[in-house]
Amino acid sequence: MQTTTLSANRWPGLIERYRAFLPVTAETPVITLMEGNTPLVPAPAVERLIGRGVKVFVKTEGANPTGSFKDRGMTMAITKAVEAGSEAVICASTGNTSASMAAYAGRAGLRSYLVFPHGYVAAGKLAQALAHGSNLLPISGNFDAALAIVREISATLPITLVNSVNPFRLEGQKTAGFEVCDQLGGPPDILAIPVGNAGNISAYWKGFSEYKAKGFVDRTPQMWGFQADGAAPIVRGEPVENPQTIATAIRIGKPTSWHLATAALAESQGRIEAVTDGEILEAYKLLAREVGVVGDPASPASVAGITKFAAFIPDGSTIVCVTTGHGLKDPDTAVKTSGVGELTPVAADLDAVKRALGLN
Amino acid sequence: MQTTTLSANRWPGLIERYRAFLPVTAETPVITLMEGNTPLVPAPAVERLIGRGVKVFVKTEGANPTGSFKDRGMTMAITKAVEAGSEAVICASTGNTSASMAAYAGRAGLRSYLVFPHGYVAAGKLAQALAHGSNLLPISGNFDAALAIVREISATLPITLVNSVNPFRLEGQKTAGFEVCDQLGGPPDILAIPVGNAGNISAYWKGFSEYKAKGFVDRTPQMWGFQADGAAPIVRGEPVENPQTIATAIRIGKPTSWHLATAALAESQGRIEAVTDGEILEAYKLLAREVGVVGDPASPASVAGITKFAAFIPDGSTIVCVTTGHGLKDPDTAVKTSGVGELTPVAADLDAVKRALGLN
């Protein structure tokens, strides 16, 4: 079978695309699902709320293969695990990390193990890990207990830990900063992002800083991080014992990358602020109904933040708001925010349908 | 705020990318969520099953903004509705079409109406349409009754019908054929695809044929379509009264684009064959566990088909298998195919966890 010579322009996945910035060599066996290259969607509906010539884009990280930004770090973590000769990986997770680990481990031919707090995780949240063939084990303990156990297992057995303490995760995630600059034709003035464990804001900052250091851009954006009001340890300056928010992906009282986030905020002259669950849900509806993007419930925190703190945005700024997960990760919130209750059927009759839809 | 001059390389959405092949002008108000440009993922695990130097790629259409290939047609249908001055759109749908209509209509500022058979559609399937602010109405009747009513409404009121009878849908969908050639550096030898309503196989064929006619490629692939055994009207040569399959997206007894599909099969010297639900589920597991891709239950029909009919694949062929929807569209199937039942928690204790995971 002869191959034609039309030039190939397939996106090769983020490791190949940003190879020069990552800890890989020509011999590294890259494990990729073509993650990255996620859409940067203009958001005129948000721009109208802010006015003053401010431009707003949404970086929809839910478009990654398993539906969240976690795939960026996982392609690196699994690639390096394979390169090191590992035959298995493990993590403690209640959601996106487990789905991503399971997919990449399956592709790489590695066994994967997932330990999580029993009763805390809905079955739907584990559907992807199950489909990808991960070994799941609930424990009678909280997330910290699960993390302590998987750390101990990876320290004593030839099983690689892929939680965010794995340093390659941050390396992969930083490529999102490169991508924003490449897609926009330069850095934004402000990068707005939900903050939970604080790894993502730290990774973007690392990406922007490295791009500037290597001369690809001539400046870096301000980092604006937004925490949920009931789970805002960095805003308050102290850990939150019992964090509460509908935005489960950022319901974290003691962020792992707290010090990295603090450095990013200081170096970029950025802001860290809190948004309420009500403000998050308003932004969720705005994004879904007028921009056309449904994220998981943590995602709209970035948009909620820039509209709440719009007074601090200089005229004519360009802002990129990161949404971190796919709306299909949490259909329940989608249904609830619609405010639509039980739907009552009408007769299969033209007039009845027109009447019910208010089209008479 | 000054903008730097790093060259912008953002994917502009499929209408901008393939403008020369589409019915748009410089004045057309393009409504896009940056759909298209979906990954083409190598599938070595499938290649190993077939052998003989055959190369297999998976085109993961679930990576589109609302999680299915329908976004390709919808960006065109909504764009043309706006251009024509329409203020509302309507469709009959039980799934992917409704999600896509709702998202693009919301972005365009159009009202959208969804009519569907009561009791037939699970709430989760409507979560996206609800989130995007569509007006939903169940009727006491089947899908055909719903379609007849929305056709009548669009014929008598200024409301645009966006079901697949809308001719712009096919125009948008054909770009998937262009993309496969661009990403691969030429046409594949075989394009394998699930067949339900038969619009998608027809659209790919239109795309490949136009690319050849304009000299972008020098040949076209064979089209290999696969129907579910219990819903295989084209294979059997007659409508199926009561189609049955777990692959709900292709559970169709009388395909709308039957004649177009028949022409595509004949012109391309292709094949149309049936695969059983058991074969689809085996392919689902292979894709999820060894390739790293979870599709909706219809998606694996393409992979099930090429492994079942591998004897007809010439040595060294390049095959692209289309997966049509995101696995998150149907978490229940993901959980069921895993074969994992109720998970019993163990104590939060290192030895207990190691024992339970078989790591002793």
JSON list of C-alpha atoms in Angstrom, two decimals, chain A residues 264-347:
[
{"chain": "A", "resi": 264, "resn": "ALA", "atom": "CA", "xyz": [3.89, 32.26, 41.78]},
{"chain": "A", "resi": 265, "resn": "LEU", "atom": "CA", "xyz": [1.47, 34.83, 43.18]},
{"chain": "A", "resi": 266, "resn": "ALA", "atom": "CA", "xyz": [4.29, 37.00, 44.54]},
{"chain": "A", "resi": 267, "resn": "GLU", "atom": "CA", "xyz": [6.56, 36.78, 41.48]},
{"chain": "A", "resi": 268, "resn": "SER", "atom": "CA", "xyz": [3.71, 37.52, 39.06]},
{"chain": "A", "resi": 269, "resn": "GLN", "atom": "CA", "xyz": [2.25, 40.30, 41.24]},
{"chain": "A", "resi": 270, "resn": "GLY", "atom": "CA", "xyz": [-0.98, 38.31, 41.09]},
{"chain": "A", "resi": 271, "resn": "ARG", "atom": "CA", "xyz": [-3.99, 37.84, 43.36]},
{"chain": "A", "resi": 272, "resn": "ILE", "atom": "CA", "xyz": [-5.54, 35.01, 45.35]},
{"chain": "A", "resi": 273, "resn": "GLU", "atom": "CA", "xyz": [-9.20, 35.52, 46.21]},
{"chain": "A", "resi": 274, "resn": "ALA", "atom": "CA", "xyz": [-12.27, 33.58, 47.32]},
{"chain": "A", "resi": 275, "resn": "VAL", "atom": "CA", "xyz": [-15.53, 33.10, 45.41]},
{"chain": "A", "resi": 276, "resn": "THR", "atom": "CA", "xyz": [-18.70, 31.72, 46.97]},
{"chain": "A", "resi": 277, "resn": "ASP", "atom": "CA", "xyz": [-20.53, 28.62, 45.79]},
{"chain": "A", "resi": 278, "resn": "GLY", "atom": "CA", "xyz": [-23.32, 30.91, 44.62]},
{"chain": "A", "resi": 279, "resn": "GLU", "atom": "CA", "xyz": [-20.91, 32.91, 42.49]},
{"chain": "A", "resi": 280, "resn": "ILE", "atom": "CA", "xyz": [-19.43, 29.69, 41.10]},
{"chain": "A", "resi": 281, "resn": "LEU", "atom": "CA", "xyz": [-22.89, 28.45, 40.10]},
{"chain": "A", "resi": 282, "resn": "GLU", "atom": "CA", "xyz": [-23.73, 31.77, 38.45]},
{"chain": "A", "resi": 283, "resn": "ALA", "atom": "CA", "xyz": [-20.53, 31.52, 36.42]},
{"chain": "A", "resi": 284, "resn": "TYR", "atom": "CA", "xyz": [-21.35, 27.87, 35.62]},
{"chain": "A", "resi": 285, "resn": "LYS", "atom": "CA", "xyz": [-24.65, 28.97, 34.12]},
{"chain": "A", "resi": 286, "resn": "LEU", "atom": "CA", "xyz": [-23.09, 31.87, 32.22]},
{"chain": "A", "resi": 287, "resn": "LEU", "atom": "CA", "xyz": [-20.46, 29.59, 30.70]},
{"chain": "A", "resi": 288, "resn": "ALA", "atom": "CA", "xyz": [-22.91, 26.83, 29.83]},
{"chain": "A", "resi": 289, "resn": "ARG", "atom": "CA", "xyz": [-25.73, 28.98, 28.46]},
{"chain": "A", "resi": 290, "resn": "GLU", "atom": "CA", "xyz": [-23.93, 31.83, 26.73]},
{"chain": "A", "resi": 291, "resn": "VAL", "atom": "CA", "xyz": [-20.39, 30.63, 26.01]},
{"chain": "A", "resi": 292, "resn": "GLY", "atom": "CA", "xyz": [-21.34, 27.01, 25.25]},
{"chain": "A", "resi": 293, "resn": "VAL", "atom": "CA", "xyz": [-18.85, 25.41, 27.64]},
{"chain": "A", "resi": 294, "resn": "VAL", "atom": "CA", "xyz": [-19.82, 23.14, 30.54]},
{"chain": "A", "resi": 295, "resn": "GLY", "atom": "CA", "xyz": [-17.02, 22.42, 32.96]},
{"chain": "A", "resi": 296, "resn": "ASP", "atom": "CA", "xyz": [-16.99, 20.43, 36.17]},
{"chain": "A", "resi": 297, "resn": "PRO", "atom": "CA", "xyz": [-18.19, 22.52, 39.16]},
{"chain": "A", "resi": 298, "resn": "ALA", "atom": "CA", "xyz": [-14.67, 23.72, 40.04]},
{"chain": "A", "resi": 299, "resn": "SER", "atom": "CA", "xyz": [-14.01, 25.06, 36.54]},
{"chain": "A", "resi": 300, "resn": "PRO", "atom": "CA", "xyz": [-16.21, 28.20, 36.63]},
{"chain": "A", "resi": 301, "resn": "ALA", "atom": "CA", "xyz": [-14.30, 29.55, 39.67]},
{"chain": "A", "resi": 302, "resn": "SER", "atom": "CA", "xyz": [-11.93, 31.28, 37.23]},
{"chain": "A", "resi": 303, "resn": "VAL", "atom": "CA", "xyz": [-14.76, 33.10, 35.46]},
{"chain": "A", "resi": 304, "resn": "ALA", "atom": "CA", "xyz": [-16.54, 33.83, 38.75]},
{"chain": "A", "resi": 305, "resn": "GLY", "atom": "CA", "xyz": [-13.31, 35.37, 40.00]},
{"chain": "A", "resi": 306, "resn": "ILE", "atom": "CA", "xyz": [-12.63, 37.75, 37.15]},
{"chain": "A", "resi": 307, "resn": "THR", "atom": "CA", "xyz": [-16.18, 39.04, 37.12]},
{"chain": "A", "resi": 308, "resn": "LYS", "atom": "CA", "xyz": [-16.17, 39.50, 40.92]},
{"chain": "A", "resi": 309, "resn": "PHE", "atom": "CA", "xyz": [-12.83, 41.31, 40.92]},
{"chain": "A", "resi": 310, "resn": "ALA", "atom": "CA", "xyz": [-13.29, 43.07, 37.59]},
{"chain": "A", "resi": 311, "resn": "ALA", "atom": "CA", "xyz": [-12.46, 46.43, 39.17]},
{"chain": "A", "resi": 312, "resn": "PHE", "atom": "CA", "xyz": [-8.82, 45.34, 39.37]},
{"chain": "A", "resi": 313, "resn": "ILE", "atom": "CA", "xyz": [-8.58, 44.46, 35.66]},
{"chain": "A", "resi": 314, "resn": "PRO", "atom": "CA", "xyz": [-6.86, 47.18, 33.61]},
{"chain": "A", "resi": 315, "resn": "ASP", "atom": "CA", "xyz": [-8.69, 48.43, 30.50]},
{"chain": "A", "resi": 316, "resn": "GLY", "atom": "CA", "xyz": [-8.02, 46.40, 27.38]},
{"chain": "A", "resi": 317, "resn": "SER", "atom": "CA", "xyz": [-6.46, 43.44, 29.21]},
{"chain": "A", "resi": 318, "resn": "THR", "atom": "CA", "xyz": [-6.39, 39.98, 27.68]},
{"chain": "A", "resi": 319, "resn": "ILE", "atom": "CA", "xyz": [-7.45, 37.28, 30.17]},
{"chain": "A", "resi": 320, "resn": "VAL", "atom": "CA", "xyz": [-7.33, 33.51, 29.88]},
{"chain": "A", "resi": 321, "resn": "CYS", "atom": "CA", "xyz": [-9.66, 31.63, 32.25]},
{"chain": "A", "resi": 322, "resn": "VAL", "atom": "CA", "xyz": [-8.76, 27.98, 32.79]},
{"chain": "A", "resi": 323, "resn": "THR", "atom": "CA", "xyz": [-11.58, 25.43, 33.07]},
{"chain": "A", "resi": 324, "resn": "THR", "atom": "CA", "xyz": [-10.10, 22.25, 34.47]},
{"chain": "A", "resi": 325, "resn": "GLY", "atom": "CA", "xyz": [-12.55, 19.40, 33.82]},
{"chain": "A", "resi": 326, "resn": "HIS", "atom": "CA", "xyz": [-15.31, 18.23, 31.47]},
{"chain": "A", "resi": 327, "resn": "GLY", "atom": "CA", "xyz": [-18.94, 18.87, 32.36]},
{"chain": "A", "resi": 328, "resn": "LEU", "atom": "CA", "xyz": [-19.72, 15.21, 31.73]},
{"chain": "A", "resi": 329, "resn": "LYS", "atom": "CA", "xyz": [-17.65, 14.41, 34.83]},
{"chain": "A", "resi": 330, "resn": "ASP", "atom": "CA", "xyz": [-20.58, 15.69, 36.90]},
{"chain": "A", "resi": 331, "resn": "PRO", "atom": "CA", "xyz": [-23.96, 15.45, 35.15]},
{"chain": "A", "resi": 332, "resn": "ASP", "atom": "CA", "xyz": [-25.79, 15.87, 38.46]},
{"chain": "A", "resi": 333, "resn": "THR", "atom": "CA", "xyz": [-24.65, 19.47, 38.81]},
{"chain": "A", "resi": 334, "resn": "ALA", "atom": "CA", "xyz": [-25.65, 20.10, 35.21]},
{"chain": "A", "resi": 335, "resn": "VAL", "atom": "CA", "xyz": [-29.16, 18.89, 35.94]},
{"chain": "A", "resi": 336, "resn": "LYS", "atom": "CA", "xyz": [-29.43, 20.73, 39.27]},
{"chain": "A", "resi": 337, "resn": "THR", "atom": "CA", "xyz": [-28.22, 24.10, 38.03]},
{"chain": "A", "resi": 338, "resn": "SER", "atom": "CA", "xyz": [-30.76, 24.03, 35.22]},
{"chain": "A", "resi": 339, "resn": "GLY", "atom": "CA", "xyz": [-33.50, 24.45, 37.81]},
{"chain": "A", "resi": 340, "resn": "VAL", "atom": "CA", "xyz": [-35.69, 22.13, 35.74]},
{"chain": "A", "resi": 341, "resn": "GLY", "atom": "CA", "xyz": [-37.55, 19.55, 37.79]},
{"chain": "A", "resi": 342, "resn": "GLU", "atom": "CA", "xyz": [-39.62, 16.57, 36.74]},
{"chain": "A", "resi": 343, "resn": "LEU", "atom": "CA", "xyz": [-40.67, 16.88, 33.10]},
{"chain": "A", "resi": 344, "resn": "THR", "atom": "CA", "xyz": [-44.28, 15.99, 32.39]},
{"chain": "A", "resi": 345, "resn": "PRO", "atom": "CA", "xyz": [-44.98, 14.53, 28.95]},
{"chain": "A", "resi": 346, "resn": "VAL", "atom": "CA", "xyz": [-47.60, 16.00, 26.63]},
{"chain": "A", "resi": 347, "resn": "ALA", "atom": "CA", "xyz": [-49.56, 14.22, 23.92]}
]
